[in-house]
Each structure stands twice: as structure tokens, then as C-alpha cells.
Amino acid sequence: MSLPITLVWLRRDLRLFDHTALQTAIRLGRPLAAVFVFDRDIIDDLPADDRRLSFIHESISEMQAALHAKNVPLWVLHGRAAEALPALAAQLNAAAVVCAEDYEPQAIARDNQVWRALDADGRALVRVTDQVMLAKAEVMTQQGRPYSVFTPYKKAWLHTMAQRYAGWQPADDWAALAALQTQLPAAARAAPRLPALADLGFVRQALPLAGGEAAAQKQLGDFLPQLGQYHLKRDFPAQKSTSQLSVYLRFGLLSIRHLVQLARQADNEGAAAWLNELVWREFYQQFLYHHPNVVRESWRPEYRALPWPNQPEYLARWQAGQTGYPIIDAAMRQLKHSGQMHNRLRMLCAGFLSKDLLTDWRLGEAWFAAQLLDFDLAANNGGWQWAAGTGCDAQPYFRIFNPVIQSQKYDPDGTFIRRHVPELAHLGKEVIHAPWLAKHDIDTHGYPAPIVNHALQREKALAFYRAV
Ligand SMILES: Cc1cc2nc3c(=O)[nH]c(=O)nc-3n(C[C@H](O)[C@H](O)[C@H](O)COP(=O)(O)OP(=O)(O)OC[C@H]3O[C@@H](n4cnc5c(N)ncnc54)[C@H](O)[C@@H]3O)c2cc1C
């Protein structure tokens, strides 16, 4: 039997900088190899043109080269992680597998399966915290319960984080690695070639944001000079004034600890507003961990039996960006074409589907999950339940956005609408938000009339929620 090694299982941590699992593995003092599994339990159900596979593939390809430069082979497998991982650990004689925790219910079930298989074989599974700053149960109420309201959670989070991360430095034990890797057995070095995207059953897609750690760092570098203005500009989708780092955070191409440190060091209003969003991210992560049932049902029990009318035509027109409400349609078309959507527009589109179109939020959530490049179960579910008024929100169902007023406020010149709804590109800002209200004849080139009357639907929605 060859010398035992440590195997680092990469999942949502596709970078080298401040990488908790890699650094933990180095400290275990054995030579190491890394593995990434294109997990058939996840990807077999995805369409061939899923953009995320292109993004992950690019990121893995870059990471394989970066690890290779450090003399760490990256094994890239295509199979069921629950079986492939223990099999590889046995093949390479890994005494331990190190991975970063993932709070999604399916990931937890998979990791437990892997843990049992490894344990039966006398191998350890070492789980570390990397995806979030503070782990699932590090911020709890005084009664020891998980928080379900954001503001007190944030207060407690900031307090614990300031204590825990005073004087934080990125984990960096690379210097110890070179000596360890001289002992890596030849069998562990013989990693197969990275499978081509086509071999995995996918077609390369054009991406709005490139994969890889270098691209993530560049995006971060481009955003930082704007951080001080974030609180003033963040709600205007026509401007690129938010960080656009969500996909990089989703797949762990950036260290959350580093981002929080940058926000704290900047110490201005913009940075505080941005930090607030990073805390929302953690809030939803811990919320999903403690309440995995939200994946299936409304968080508020009283809304679990809401009799959603669910008109298929409404859902189809919402998905296609044909509702007749220009701001909604612009956002939905951008989502379909690029996999991106601005936060303000996610709130509007989700609210519109559930409250104006009285369609079960889970149908909209599933559509976003299929389309978004940055899809993250915790944030998406949290955002949808917030918008539908069924989630952990201090202001539940009676917050109903008026899509015309929101459009006038956040896209005042109509620039965003013009970009994505070419039928209306010739219209001025006085009519573009609600062309059907124009006082003179206008040509809308086949753009539909509003699918519903917002004022009427608002009353219907209030009655619908009140009735339960
Ligand atoms: C209905 C709905 C669905 C959503 N689905 C997702 C999703 O699948 N994946 C996702 O990452 N975000 C989701 N969000 C949150 C938010 O819209 C995106 O994180 C944000 O638009 C990403 O843009 P950015 O990176 O420029 O964000 P910035 O404004 O620069 O914020 C910085 C980071 O904070 C995090 N963040 C910001 N807002 C939120 C939030 N409300 N909840 C949780 N984290 C947040 C993201 O990681 C983001 O990159 C959703 C919001 C709503 C209302």
C-alpha cells in the first residue's frame, strides 16, 4: 500500500486564495491530491445549454492548472459523487478527505452518505467552514434558537464576526506544501485529463461573466472603486453599480472573509450597505440549514395551503417577457438571454408573479433556479419567499410593488427597458413605463397590452392572502 495522502474535495470553493479545505489539508501534514466531481446526480437533469456548466468547466480548468503549478494533481471525475468519492479515496489511499460544508439539504444528505462510506473504510471526512464567514450555528438567539428575523441576526452576526475575525489574515500555509508534495505517490499524480464539456453532455455557452479565479479577482478590482457609492446607486439596473460577484461567491471563486474584510476596511456608507447584503447571504444560508422544509413549502404555516389559481398562460408570458409591463419584460428577457438579473428586478418580477399573477412562488423560484447563472438555493428561496410574503420577513403579504411606479423610480429614463425590449426602444421616458397610458397614438410594434390590471390584481391579492 502506498503512503497515505489527504484528498481535498472541491465543490463550492473553486479558487486557491484563502482556501480553507486546502489549507486544512496542508496542516494535516500528508501529501495531497484534489478532486472535483461533475456529479451526475446534479447535472444529468440539466439541459445541454446550461450556462453554469460552461462557467464551472472554465473555473475547474483554470484551477487544475493553478494546482498543477503547486504540484497538486486535480482529479476531475464524472459520476455520482456519493460513490465516486469513496472509490477514489480508496484508490489513492486517502487517510482523510477534506471538504467545505454545504448547507443545501441534498448536499448534506450526499456528504453524510460519503462520510458513512469513508468511515466504514477507516477513512475520515473532515468538514470545514469556507462558504460562509460564520457557520450554521455560530449565530443563535439567547435561547439557543436560529434567527428568523434579519435585523437581530445581523446585529448578532456583526458582533460575533468582529470578535472572531479581529486581525484576520488569509489562510496561507503554502510554504509547507512543497516538501509534502515530494512524497506524493506516483499513482496519485496520474490524474486523468479534464473531460471536455462535450464529454459531459454540454455545449459551451457565451457567458456574461468569465469563469476562473483571475476573472473573479478582476471583477472585484473593477467594483472596489465604486464601493463608496454603492448605497446611492445599487437600485438602478441600467447602471452596473452593484458588484456582480454573486456567481463568484456561489462557486467560491472569492473568499467571503476577504470581501468582508475589504468592506470593513473601507468603512463608509457604501461599504456598510454592501456588507449588509453579504450578511443577507449568510442569513439565508443558515436559515436554509435550520429550516430545510422551505425548499418544499412556505415558511409561514398559514400560507402553506394558499389555493394559487396558477394560470399556465400567465406563467408562460411572465417567463417569456410578454406581460405588457415593460420593466418586468425587460428583466425577464435579460434573464433568459444572459442568466442575469438585477436584485431590484428580482424583487419586482417575483412579486409580480406571485401577487399580480397569483401564481405559486415555487413555479417562479424553479424558473429562476433554471436560468440564473448565480443560482443559489438559499438566496433564491429566501428571495422568493420574501417577495411572495410567505417567508421570514417583517413586512409580509401587504407589500405589493406597483411595476409602473417602480419602473419610473429605478429606470427613470427607460434606458434599461430600451436595452431589452426593442419594440419600445423608440419611446420617450414619459410613455415607456406604461405605453398603454399614452395620450397620443404610438406604435408598439406588437408589444402586448398589460396582461392584468395592477390596481385590480392588488385588491385580489390582498383578499387572497387575507382569506387564509
Ligand atoms: C427573488 C430573488 C431571487 C434571488 N436569487 C438569488 C440567487 O439565486 N443567487 C444569489 O446569489 N442571489 C440571489 N438573490 C439575491 C440578489 O438578487 C443577488 O445576490 C444580487 O442581485 C447579485 O448581484 P451582485 O453580485 O451585483 O450583488 P451586490 O449587490 O453587489 O451584493 C453583494 C453580494 O451579496 C449577496 N447578496 C446580495 N443581495 C442578497 C440577497 N438579497 N440575498 C442573499 N444574498 C445577497 C450576493 O452574494 C452578492 O453578490 C435573489 C434575490 C431575489 C429577490
CSV table of N, CA, C and O and ligand atoms in Angstrom, one decimal, residues 230 242-246 249 274 277-278 280-281 284 341 343 346-347 350 368 372 374-376 379-380 383-384, ligand 1:
chain,number,residue,atom,x,y,z
A,230,TYR,N,-22.0,52.7,-3.5
A,230,TYR,CA,-23.0,51.5,-3.6
A,230,TYR,C,-24.4,51.9,-3.1
A,230,TYR,O,-25.4,51.6,-3.7
A,242,THR,N,-23.7,47.5,-9.0
A,242,THR,CA,-23.5,46.5,-7.9
A,242,THR,C,-22.3,45.7,-8.3
A,242,THR,O,-21.8,45.8,-9.4
A,243,SER,N,-21.9,44.8,-7.4
A,243,SER,CA,-20.6,44.2,-7.6
A,243,SER,C,-20.5,43.1,-8.7
A,243,SER,O,-19.5,42.8,-9.3
A,244,GLN,N,-21.7,42.5,-9.0
A,244,GLN,CA,-21.8,41.3,-9.9
A,244,GLN,C,-20.8,40.2,-9.5
A,244,GLN,O,-20.2,39.6,-10.3
A,245,LEU,N,-20.7,40.0,-8.2
A,245,LEU,CA,-19.8,39.0,-7.7
A,245,LEU,C,-20.6,37.7,-7.2
A,245,LEU,O,-20.0,36.8,-6.8
A,246,SER,N,-21.9,37.8,-7.4
A,246,SER,CA,-22.7,36.7,-6.8
A,246,SER,C,-22.3,35.3,-7.4
A,246,SER,O,-22.2,34.3,-6.6
A,249,LEU,N,-19.2,34.2,-5.8
A,249,LEU,CA,-19.4,33.8,-4.4
A,249,LEU,C,-20.1,32.4,-4.4
A,249,LEU,O,-19.8,31.6,-3.6
A,274,TRP,N,-23.2,47.5,1.5
A,274,TRP,CA,-22.7,46.3,0.7
A,274,TRP,C,-22.5,45.1,1.7
A,274,TRP,O,-23.0,44.0,1.5
A,277,GLU,N,-25.6,43.3,2.5
A,277,GLU,CA,-26.0,42.3,1.6
A,277,GLU,C,-25.3,41.0,1.8
A,277,GLU,O,-25.8,39.9,1.6
A,278,LEU,N,-24.0,41.1,2.2
A,278,LEU,CA,-23.2,39.9,2.4
A,278,LEU,C,-23.8,39.2,3.7
A,278,LEU,O,-23.8,38.0,3.8
A,280,TRP,N,-27.1,39.3,4.5
A,280,TRP,CA,-28.3,38.7,4.0
A,280,TRP,C,-27.9,37.3,3.4
A,280,TRP,O,-28.7,36.3,3.6
A,281,ARG,N,-26.8,37.3,2.7
A,281,ARG,CA,-26.4,36.0,2.1
A,281,ARG,C,-26.2,34.9,3.2
A,281,ARG,O,-26.7,33.8,3.1
A,284,TYR,N,-29.6,33.8,4.9
A,284,TYR,CA,-30.4,32.8,4.1
A,284,TYR,C,-29.7,31.5,4.2
A,284,TYR,O,-30.3,30.4,4.1
A,341,MET,N,-29.9,38.9,-13.6
A,341,MET,CA,-31.0,39.8,-13.2
A,341,MET,C,-30.6,40.6,-12.0
A,341,MET,O,-30.1,40.1,-11.1
A,343,ASN,N,-30.9,42.8,-8.6
A,343,ASN,CA,-31.7,42.5,-7.4
A,343,ASN,C,-33.0,43.2,-7.3
A,343,ASN,O,-34.0,42.6,-7.0
A,346,ARG,N,-35.3,41.4,-9.5
A,346,ARG,CA,-35.7,40.0,-9.0
A,346,ARG,C,-36.9,40.2,-8.0
A,346,ARG,O,-37.8,39.5,-8.0
A,347,MET,N,-36.8,41.3,-7.2
A,347,MET,CA,-37.8,41.5,-6.2
A,347,MET,C,-39.1,41.9,-7.0
A,347,MET,O,-40.2,41.4,-6.6
A,350,ALA,N,-40.5,38.7,-9.0
A,350,ALA,CA,-41.0,37.7,-8.1
A,350,ALA,C,-42.3,38.2,-7.5
A,350,ALA,O,-43.3,37.4,-7.4
A,368,PHE,N,-36.4,30.7,-12.0
A,368,PHE,CA,-35.1,31.4,-11.7
A,368,PHE,C,-34.0,30.4,-11.5
A,368,PHE,O,-32.9,30.6,-11.9
A,372,LEU,N,-30.8,31.3,-13.7
A,372,LEU,CA,-29.8,32.2,-13.1
A,372,LEU,C,-28.4,31.6,-13.1
A,372,LEU,O,-28.2,30.5,-12.7
A,374,ASP,N,-26.1,32.7,-11.3
A,374,ASP,CA,-25.6,32.7,-9.9
A,374,ASP,C,-26.6,31.9,-9.0
A,374,ASP,O,-26.6,32.1,-7.7
A,375,PHE,N,-27.4,31.1,-9.6
A,375,PHE,CA,-28.4,30.4,-8.8
A,375,PHE,C,-27.8,29.8,-7.5
A,375,PHE,O,-26.9,29.0,-7.5
A,376,ASP,N,-28.5,30.1,-6.4
A,376,ASP,CA,-28.1,29.6,-5.1
A,376,ASP,C,-29.4,29.3,-4.4
A,376,ASP,O,-30.2,30.2,-4.2
A,379,ALA,N,-30.3,31.7,-1.3
A,379,ALA,CA,-30.7,33.1,-1.6
A,379,ALA,C,-31.9,33.1,-2.5
A,379,ALA,O,-32.8,34.0,-2.3
A,380,ASN,N,-32.0,32.2,-3.4
A,380,ASN,CA,-33.2,32.2,-4.3
A,380,ASN,C,-34.5,31.9,-3.6
A,380,ASN,O,-35.5,32.6,-3.7
A,383,GLY,N,-35.2,34.8,-1.3
A,383,GLY,CA,-35.7,36.0,-2.1
A,383,GLY,C,-37.1,35.8,-2.5
A,383,GLY,O,-38.0,36.7,-2.5
A,384,TRP,N,-37.4,34.6,-3.0
A,384,TRP,CA,-38.8,34.3,-3.5
A,384,TRP,C,-39.8,34.3,-2.3
A,384,TRP,O,-40.9,34.9,-2.5
B,1,LIG,C1,-36.4,36.6,-5.9
B,1,LIG,C2,-34.9,36.6,-5.7
B,1,LIG,C3,-34.1,35.6,-6.1
B,1,LIG,C4,-32.7,35.7,-5.8
B,1,LIG,N1,-31.9,34.6,-6.2
B,1,LIG,C5,-30.6,34.6,-5.9
B,1,LIG,C6,-29.7,33.5,-6.3
B,1,LIG,O1,-30.2,32.5,-6.8
B,1,LIG,N2,-28.4,33.7,-6.1
B,1,LIG,C7,-27.8,34.8,-5.5
B,1,LIG,O2,-26.6,34.8,-5.2
B,1,LIG,N3,-28.6,35.8,-5.1
B,1,LIG,C8,-30.0,35.8,-5.3
B,1,LIG,N4,-30.7,36.8,-4.9
B,1,LIG,C9,-30.1,37.9,-4.2
B,1,LIG,C10,-29.6,39.1,-5.1
B,1,LIG,O3,-30.6,39.5,-6.0
B,1,LIG,C11,-28.3,38.8,-5.8
B,1,LIG,O4,-27.4,38.2,-4.9
B,1,LIG,C12,-27.7,40.0,-6.4
B,1,LIG,O5,-28.6,40.6,-7.4
B,1,LIG,C13,-26.4,39.7,-7.1
B,1,LIG,O6,-25.8,40.8,-7.7
B,1,LIG,P1,-24.5,41.4,-7.2
B,1,LIG,O7,-23.5,40.3,-7.1
B,1,LIG,O8,-24.1,42.6,-8.0
B,1,LIG,O9,-24.9,41.9,-5.7
B,1,LIG,P2,-24.3,43.0,-4.7
B,1,LIG,O10,-25.4,44.0,-4.6
B,1,LIG,O11,-23.0,43.5,-5.1
B,1,LIG,O12,-24.2,42.2,-3.3
B,1,LIG,C14,-23.0,41.6,-2.9
B,1,LIG,C15,-23.3,40.1,-2.7
B,1,LIG,O13,-24.2,39.9,-1.6
B,1,LIG,C16,-25.0,38.8,-1.8
B,1,LIG,N5,-26.4,39.3,-1.8
B,1,LIG,C17,-26.9,40.5,-2.3
B,1,LIG,N6,-28.2,40.6,-2.1
B,1,LIG,C18,-28.6,39.4,-1.5
B,1,LIG,C19,-29.8,38.9,-1.1
B,1,LIG,N7,-31.0,39.6,-1.1
B,1,LIG,N8,-29.9,37.7,-0.6
B,1,LIG,C20,-28.8,36.9,-0.4
B,1,LIG,N9,-27.5,37.4,-0.8
B,1,LIG,C21,-27.5,38.6,-1.4
B,1,LIG,C22,-24.6,38.2,-3.1
B,1,LIG,O14,-23.7,37.2,-2.9
B,1,LIG,C23,-24.0,39.4,-3.8
B,1,LIG,O15,-23.0,39.0,-4.8
B,1,LIG,C24,-32.1,36.8,-5.2
B,1,LIG,C25,-33.0,37.8,-4.8
B,1,LIG,C26,-34.3,37.8,-5.0
B,1,LIG,C27,-35.2,38.9,-4.6
